[in-house]
mmCIF file of C-alpha atoms in Angstrom:
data_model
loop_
_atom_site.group_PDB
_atom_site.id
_atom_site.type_symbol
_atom_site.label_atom_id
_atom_site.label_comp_id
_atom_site.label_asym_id
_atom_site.label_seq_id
_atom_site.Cartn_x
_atom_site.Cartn_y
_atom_site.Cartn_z
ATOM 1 C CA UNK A 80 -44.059 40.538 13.116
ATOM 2 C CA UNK A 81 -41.414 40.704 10.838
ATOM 3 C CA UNK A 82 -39.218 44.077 9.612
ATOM 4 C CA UNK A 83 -41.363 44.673 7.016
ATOM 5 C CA UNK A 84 -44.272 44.567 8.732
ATOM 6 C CA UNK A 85 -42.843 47.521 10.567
ATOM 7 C CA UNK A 86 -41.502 49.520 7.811
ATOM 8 C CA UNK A 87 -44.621 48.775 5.800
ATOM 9 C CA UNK A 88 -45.495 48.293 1.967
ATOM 10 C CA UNK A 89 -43.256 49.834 -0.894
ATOM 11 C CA UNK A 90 -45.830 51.660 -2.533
ATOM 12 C CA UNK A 91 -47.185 55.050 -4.207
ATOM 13 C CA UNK A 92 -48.365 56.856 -0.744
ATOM 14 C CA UNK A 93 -49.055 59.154 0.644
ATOM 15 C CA UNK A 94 -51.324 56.106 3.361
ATOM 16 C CA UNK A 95 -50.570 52.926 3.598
ATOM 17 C CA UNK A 96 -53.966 51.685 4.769
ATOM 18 C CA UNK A 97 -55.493 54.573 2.643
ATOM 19 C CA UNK A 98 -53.507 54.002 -0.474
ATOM 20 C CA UNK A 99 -51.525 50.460 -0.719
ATOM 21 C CA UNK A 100 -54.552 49.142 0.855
ATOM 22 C CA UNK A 101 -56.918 50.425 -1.476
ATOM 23 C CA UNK A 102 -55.002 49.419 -4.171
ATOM 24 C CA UNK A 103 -54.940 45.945 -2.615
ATOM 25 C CA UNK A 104 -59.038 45.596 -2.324
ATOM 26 C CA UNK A 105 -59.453 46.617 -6.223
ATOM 27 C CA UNK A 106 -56.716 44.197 -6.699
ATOM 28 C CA UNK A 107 -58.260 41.328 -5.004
ATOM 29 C CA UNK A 108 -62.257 42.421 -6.361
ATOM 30 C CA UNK A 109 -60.687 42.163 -9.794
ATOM 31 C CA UNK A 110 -59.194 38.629 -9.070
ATOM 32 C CA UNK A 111 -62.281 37.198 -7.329
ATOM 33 C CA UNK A 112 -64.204 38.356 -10.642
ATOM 34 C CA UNK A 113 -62.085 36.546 -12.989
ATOM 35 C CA UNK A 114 -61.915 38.312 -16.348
ATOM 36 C CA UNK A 115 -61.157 41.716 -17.707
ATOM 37 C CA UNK A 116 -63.528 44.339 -15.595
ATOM 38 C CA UNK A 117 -65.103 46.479 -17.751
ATOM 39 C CA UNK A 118 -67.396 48.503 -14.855
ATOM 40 C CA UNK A 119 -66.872 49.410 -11.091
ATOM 41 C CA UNK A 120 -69.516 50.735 -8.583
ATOM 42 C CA UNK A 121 -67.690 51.708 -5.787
ATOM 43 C CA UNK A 122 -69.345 52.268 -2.494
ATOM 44 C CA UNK A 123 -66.514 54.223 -0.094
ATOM 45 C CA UNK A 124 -67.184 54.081 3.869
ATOM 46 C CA UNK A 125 -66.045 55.267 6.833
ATOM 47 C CA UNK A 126 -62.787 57.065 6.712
ATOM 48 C CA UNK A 127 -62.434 56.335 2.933
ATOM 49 C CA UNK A 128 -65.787 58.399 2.452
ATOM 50 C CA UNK A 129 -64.110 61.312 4.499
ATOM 51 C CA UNK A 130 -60.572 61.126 3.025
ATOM 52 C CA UNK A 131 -60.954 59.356 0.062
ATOM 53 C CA UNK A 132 -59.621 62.220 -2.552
ATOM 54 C CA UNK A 133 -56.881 63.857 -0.328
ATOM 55 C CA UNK A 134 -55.161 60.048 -0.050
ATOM 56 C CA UNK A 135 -55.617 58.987 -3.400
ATOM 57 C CA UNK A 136 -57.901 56.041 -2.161
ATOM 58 C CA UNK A 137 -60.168 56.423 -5.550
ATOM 59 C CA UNK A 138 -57.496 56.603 -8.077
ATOM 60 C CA UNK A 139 -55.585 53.627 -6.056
ATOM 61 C CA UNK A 140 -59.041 51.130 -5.921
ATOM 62 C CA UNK A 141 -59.296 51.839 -9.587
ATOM 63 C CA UNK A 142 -55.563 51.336 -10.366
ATOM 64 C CA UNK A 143 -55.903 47.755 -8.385
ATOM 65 C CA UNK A 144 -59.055 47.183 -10.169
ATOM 66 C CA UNK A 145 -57.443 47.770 -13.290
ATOM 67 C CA UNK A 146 -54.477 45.056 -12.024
ATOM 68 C CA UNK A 147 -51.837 47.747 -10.311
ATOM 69 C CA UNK A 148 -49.974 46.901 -7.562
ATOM 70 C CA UNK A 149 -49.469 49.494 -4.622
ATOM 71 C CA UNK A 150 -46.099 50.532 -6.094
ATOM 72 C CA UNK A 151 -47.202 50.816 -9.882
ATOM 73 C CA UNK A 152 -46.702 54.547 -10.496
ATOM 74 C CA UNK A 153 -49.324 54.413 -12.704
ATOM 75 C CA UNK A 154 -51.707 54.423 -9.749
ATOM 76 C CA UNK A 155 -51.070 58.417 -9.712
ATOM 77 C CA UNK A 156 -53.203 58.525 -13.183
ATOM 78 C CA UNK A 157 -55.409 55.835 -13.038
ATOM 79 C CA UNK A 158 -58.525 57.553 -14.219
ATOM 80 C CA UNK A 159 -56.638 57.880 -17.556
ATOM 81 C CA UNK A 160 -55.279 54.338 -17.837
ATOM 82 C CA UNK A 161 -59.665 53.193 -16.618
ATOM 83 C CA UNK A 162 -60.539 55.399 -19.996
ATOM 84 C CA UNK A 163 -57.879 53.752 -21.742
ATOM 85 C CA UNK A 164 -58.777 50.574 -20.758
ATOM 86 C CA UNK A 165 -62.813 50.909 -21.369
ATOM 87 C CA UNK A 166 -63.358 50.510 -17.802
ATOM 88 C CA UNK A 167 -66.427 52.804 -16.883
ATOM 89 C CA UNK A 168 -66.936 53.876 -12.780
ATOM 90 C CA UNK A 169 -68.603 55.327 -10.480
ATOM 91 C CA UNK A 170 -68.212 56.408 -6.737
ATOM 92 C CA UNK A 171 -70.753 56.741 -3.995
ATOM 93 C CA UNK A 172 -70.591 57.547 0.174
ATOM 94 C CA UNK A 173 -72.256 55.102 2.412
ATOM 95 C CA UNK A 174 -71.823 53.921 5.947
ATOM 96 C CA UNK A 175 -71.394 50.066 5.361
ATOM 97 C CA UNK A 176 -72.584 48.189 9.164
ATOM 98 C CA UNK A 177 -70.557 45.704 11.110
ATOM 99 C CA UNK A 178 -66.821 46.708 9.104
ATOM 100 C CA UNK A 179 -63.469 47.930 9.883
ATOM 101 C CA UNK A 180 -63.665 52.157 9.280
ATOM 102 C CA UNK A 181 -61.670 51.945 6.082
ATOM 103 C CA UNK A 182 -63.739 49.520 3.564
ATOM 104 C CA UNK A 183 -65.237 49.561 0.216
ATOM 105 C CA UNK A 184 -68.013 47.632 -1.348
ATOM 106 C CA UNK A 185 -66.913 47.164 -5.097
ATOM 107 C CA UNK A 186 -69.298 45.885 -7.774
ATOM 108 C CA UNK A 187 -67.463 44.769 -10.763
ATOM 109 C CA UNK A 188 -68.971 43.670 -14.151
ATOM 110 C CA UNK A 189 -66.592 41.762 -16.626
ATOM 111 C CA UNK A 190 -66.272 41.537 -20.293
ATOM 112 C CA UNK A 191 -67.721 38.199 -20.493
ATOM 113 C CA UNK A 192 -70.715 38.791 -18.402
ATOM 114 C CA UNK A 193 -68.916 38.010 -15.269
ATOM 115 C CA UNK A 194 -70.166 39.794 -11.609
ATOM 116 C CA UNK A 195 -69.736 39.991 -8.488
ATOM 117 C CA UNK A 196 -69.790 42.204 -5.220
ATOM 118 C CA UNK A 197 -67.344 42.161 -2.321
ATOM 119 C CA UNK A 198 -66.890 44.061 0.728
ATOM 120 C CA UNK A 199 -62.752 44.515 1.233
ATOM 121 C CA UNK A 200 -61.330 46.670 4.453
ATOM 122 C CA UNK A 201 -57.979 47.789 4.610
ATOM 123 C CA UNK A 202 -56.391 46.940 7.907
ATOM 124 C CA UNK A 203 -53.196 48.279 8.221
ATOM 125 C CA UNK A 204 -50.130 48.507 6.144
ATOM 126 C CA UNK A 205 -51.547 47.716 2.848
ATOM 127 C CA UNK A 206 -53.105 44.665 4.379
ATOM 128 C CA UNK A 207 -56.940 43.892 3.345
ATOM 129 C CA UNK A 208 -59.553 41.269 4.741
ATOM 130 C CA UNK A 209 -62.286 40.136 2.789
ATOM 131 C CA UNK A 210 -65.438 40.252 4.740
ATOM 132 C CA UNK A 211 -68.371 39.505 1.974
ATOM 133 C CA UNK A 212 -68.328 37.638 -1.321
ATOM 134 C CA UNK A 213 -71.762 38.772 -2.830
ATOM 135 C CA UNK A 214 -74.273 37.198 -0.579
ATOM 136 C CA UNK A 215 -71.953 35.250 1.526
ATOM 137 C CA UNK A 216 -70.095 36.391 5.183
ATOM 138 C CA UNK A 217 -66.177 35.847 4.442
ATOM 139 C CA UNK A 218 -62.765 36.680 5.970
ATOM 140 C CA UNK A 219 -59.729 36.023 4.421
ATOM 141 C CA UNK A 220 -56.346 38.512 3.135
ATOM 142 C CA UNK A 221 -55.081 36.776 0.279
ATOM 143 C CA UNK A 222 -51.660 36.996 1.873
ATOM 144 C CA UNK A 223 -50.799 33.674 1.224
ATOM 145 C CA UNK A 224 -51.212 31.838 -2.264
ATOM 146 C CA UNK A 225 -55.143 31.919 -2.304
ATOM 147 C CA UNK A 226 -57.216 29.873 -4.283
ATOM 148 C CA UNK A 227 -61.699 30.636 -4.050
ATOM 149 C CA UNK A 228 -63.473 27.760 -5.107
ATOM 150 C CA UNK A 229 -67.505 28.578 -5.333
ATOM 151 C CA UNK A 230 -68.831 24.588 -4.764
ATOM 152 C CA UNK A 231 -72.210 23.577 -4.334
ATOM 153 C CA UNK A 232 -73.036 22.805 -1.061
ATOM 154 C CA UNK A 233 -72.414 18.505 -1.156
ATOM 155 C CA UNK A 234 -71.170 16.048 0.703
ATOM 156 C CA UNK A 235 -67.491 15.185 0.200
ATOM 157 C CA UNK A 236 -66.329 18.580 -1.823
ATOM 158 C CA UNK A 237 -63.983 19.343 0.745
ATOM 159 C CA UNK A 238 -62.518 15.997 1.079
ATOM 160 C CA UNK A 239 -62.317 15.710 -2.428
ATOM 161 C CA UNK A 240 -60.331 19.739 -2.886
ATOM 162 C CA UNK A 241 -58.220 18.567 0.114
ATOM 163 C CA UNK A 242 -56.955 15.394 -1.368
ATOM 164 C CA UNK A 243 -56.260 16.715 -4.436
ATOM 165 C CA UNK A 244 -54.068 19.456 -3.471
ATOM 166 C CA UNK A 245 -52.762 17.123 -1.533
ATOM 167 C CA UNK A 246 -52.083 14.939 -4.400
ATOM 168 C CA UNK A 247 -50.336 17.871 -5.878
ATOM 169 C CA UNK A 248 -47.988 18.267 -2.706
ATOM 170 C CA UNK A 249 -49.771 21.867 -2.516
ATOM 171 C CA UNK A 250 -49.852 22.167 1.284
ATOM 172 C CA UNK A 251 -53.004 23.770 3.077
ATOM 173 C CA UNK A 252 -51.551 26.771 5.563
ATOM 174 C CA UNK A 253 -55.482 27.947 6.071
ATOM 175 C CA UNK A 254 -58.901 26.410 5.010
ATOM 176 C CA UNK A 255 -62.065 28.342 5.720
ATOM 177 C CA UNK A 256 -65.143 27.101 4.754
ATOM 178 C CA UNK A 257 -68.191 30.107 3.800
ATOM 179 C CA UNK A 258 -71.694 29.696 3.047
ATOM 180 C CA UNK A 259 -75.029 31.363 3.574
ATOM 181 C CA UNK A 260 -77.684 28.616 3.680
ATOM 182 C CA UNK A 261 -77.694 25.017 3.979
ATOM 183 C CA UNK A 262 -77.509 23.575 0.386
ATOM 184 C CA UNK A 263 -77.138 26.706 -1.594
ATOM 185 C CA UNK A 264 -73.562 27.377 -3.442
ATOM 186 C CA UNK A 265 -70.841 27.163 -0.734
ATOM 187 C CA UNK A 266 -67.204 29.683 -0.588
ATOM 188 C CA UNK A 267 -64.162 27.544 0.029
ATOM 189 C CA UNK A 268 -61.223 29.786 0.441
ATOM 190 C CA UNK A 269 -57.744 27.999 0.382
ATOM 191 C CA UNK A 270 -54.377 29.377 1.430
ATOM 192 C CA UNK A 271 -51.580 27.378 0.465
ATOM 193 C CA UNK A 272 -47.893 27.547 0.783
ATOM 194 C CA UNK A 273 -46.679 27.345 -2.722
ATOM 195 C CA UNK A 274 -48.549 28.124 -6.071
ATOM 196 C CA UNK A 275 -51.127 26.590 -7.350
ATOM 197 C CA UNK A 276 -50.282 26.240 -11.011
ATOM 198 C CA UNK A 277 -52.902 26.349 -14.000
ATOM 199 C CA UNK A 278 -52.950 23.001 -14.470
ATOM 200 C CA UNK A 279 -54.097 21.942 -10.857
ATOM 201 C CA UNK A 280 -56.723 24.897 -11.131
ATOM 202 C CA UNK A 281 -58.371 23.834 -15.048
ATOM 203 C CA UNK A 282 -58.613 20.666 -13.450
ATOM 204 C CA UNK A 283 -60.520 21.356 -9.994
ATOM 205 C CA UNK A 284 -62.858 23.887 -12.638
ATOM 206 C CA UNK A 285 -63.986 20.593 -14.378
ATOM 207 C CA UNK A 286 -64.747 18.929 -11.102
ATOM 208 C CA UNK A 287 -68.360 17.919 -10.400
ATOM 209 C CA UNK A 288 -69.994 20.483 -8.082
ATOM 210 C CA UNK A 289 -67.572 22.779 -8.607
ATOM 211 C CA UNK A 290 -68.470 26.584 -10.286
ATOM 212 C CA UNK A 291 -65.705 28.786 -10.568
ATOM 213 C CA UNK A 292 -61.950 28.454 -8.809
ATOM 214 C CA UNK A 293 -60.372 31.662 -9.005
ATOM 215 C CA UNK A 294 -56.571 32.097 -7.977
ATOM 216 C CA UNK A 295 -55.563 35.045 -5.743
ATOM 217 C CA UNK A 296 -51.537 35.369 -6.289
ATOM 218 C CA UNK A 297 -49.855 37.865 -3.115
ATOM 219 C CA UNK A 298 -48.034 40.885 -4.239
#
């Protein structure tokens, strides 16, 4: 544990697991989608259903969702940047089994036809795990450098990611390896200690077996 660990985020409060946190998970939901979201369901559980309002939690998952970071000050009126932005949402209460008490499921649908679901709980100090990628059982916090590669489920696609970061002196702090049944499309989630730059990312994308990378940068 480190000082800041201690003194906690810099954000817009008033909570930091209520707030920063929030704004974290809408963050990270908007990364894992991969274009501009243009609609949000957002299922609050928990102590996010009973608090949600009085903490800002709705305004701050929007404000992520819409790219914000805790400390953006625009968080405060992020119903009227969503409007500005075209992004339509909703908000619904429902007790979410088997998570932490402060998690939301958020739905996004992109511009380009782009979806997906994740469940995201905030954990303390404006620190999120990821526990569920649409159908698949996750858990990551996109602390580190992250990169999400969606892979068929093949022989060798591991070797193959890990040699060519390698190749690319990108080196692996944490590799976790997701999937919900044998031979169906596989989660490979990646957290490196520097960058991975575009380059290194447009060329994994054009890899055989490989369906989307998407790159998770820390705050």
């Amino acid at each position: 544990m480190n000082i800041f660990d201690m003194i906690g985020p810099i954000m817009v409060g008033p909570s930091s697991s209520h707030t920063a946190g929030a704004a974290r998970a809408g963050y990270v939901a908007r990364m894992l989608l991969g274009e501009e979201p243009v609609k949000a369901v957002v299922t609050l559980s928990g102590s996010f259903a009973q608090t949600y309002q009085g903490h800002g939690t709705d305004r701050a998952i929007i404000g992520g969702i819409l790219g914000f970071s805790p400390s953006d000050l625009r968080i405060r009126n992020s119903f009227e940047e969503a409007k500005r932005n075209r992004l339509s949402y909703t908000f619904q209460m429902e007790e979410l089994e088997n998570t932490a008490p402060n998690t939301a499921k958020i739905e996004l649908q992109g511009a380009n036809g782009a979806a997906i679901s994740t469940i995201i709980s905030s954990v303390g100090g404006g620190v999120v795990q990821v526990v569920r990628i649409n159908d698949a059982d996750v858990k990551f916090s996109a602390e580190y450098p992250t990169t999400v590669v969606f892979n068929d489920d093949k022989p060798g696609i591991v070797a193959k990611v890990s040699e060519y970061f390698a190749s690319h002196h990108i080196n692996i702090a944490f590799m976790r390896l997701f999937r919900r049944e044998e031979g169906q499309e596989a989660i490979m989630v990646i957290e490196s200690d520097q960058k991975v730059g575009k380059e290194i990312l447009e060329s994994l994308r054009q890899s055989e077996h490989i369906n989307k990378v998407i790159a998770i940068e820390p705050f």
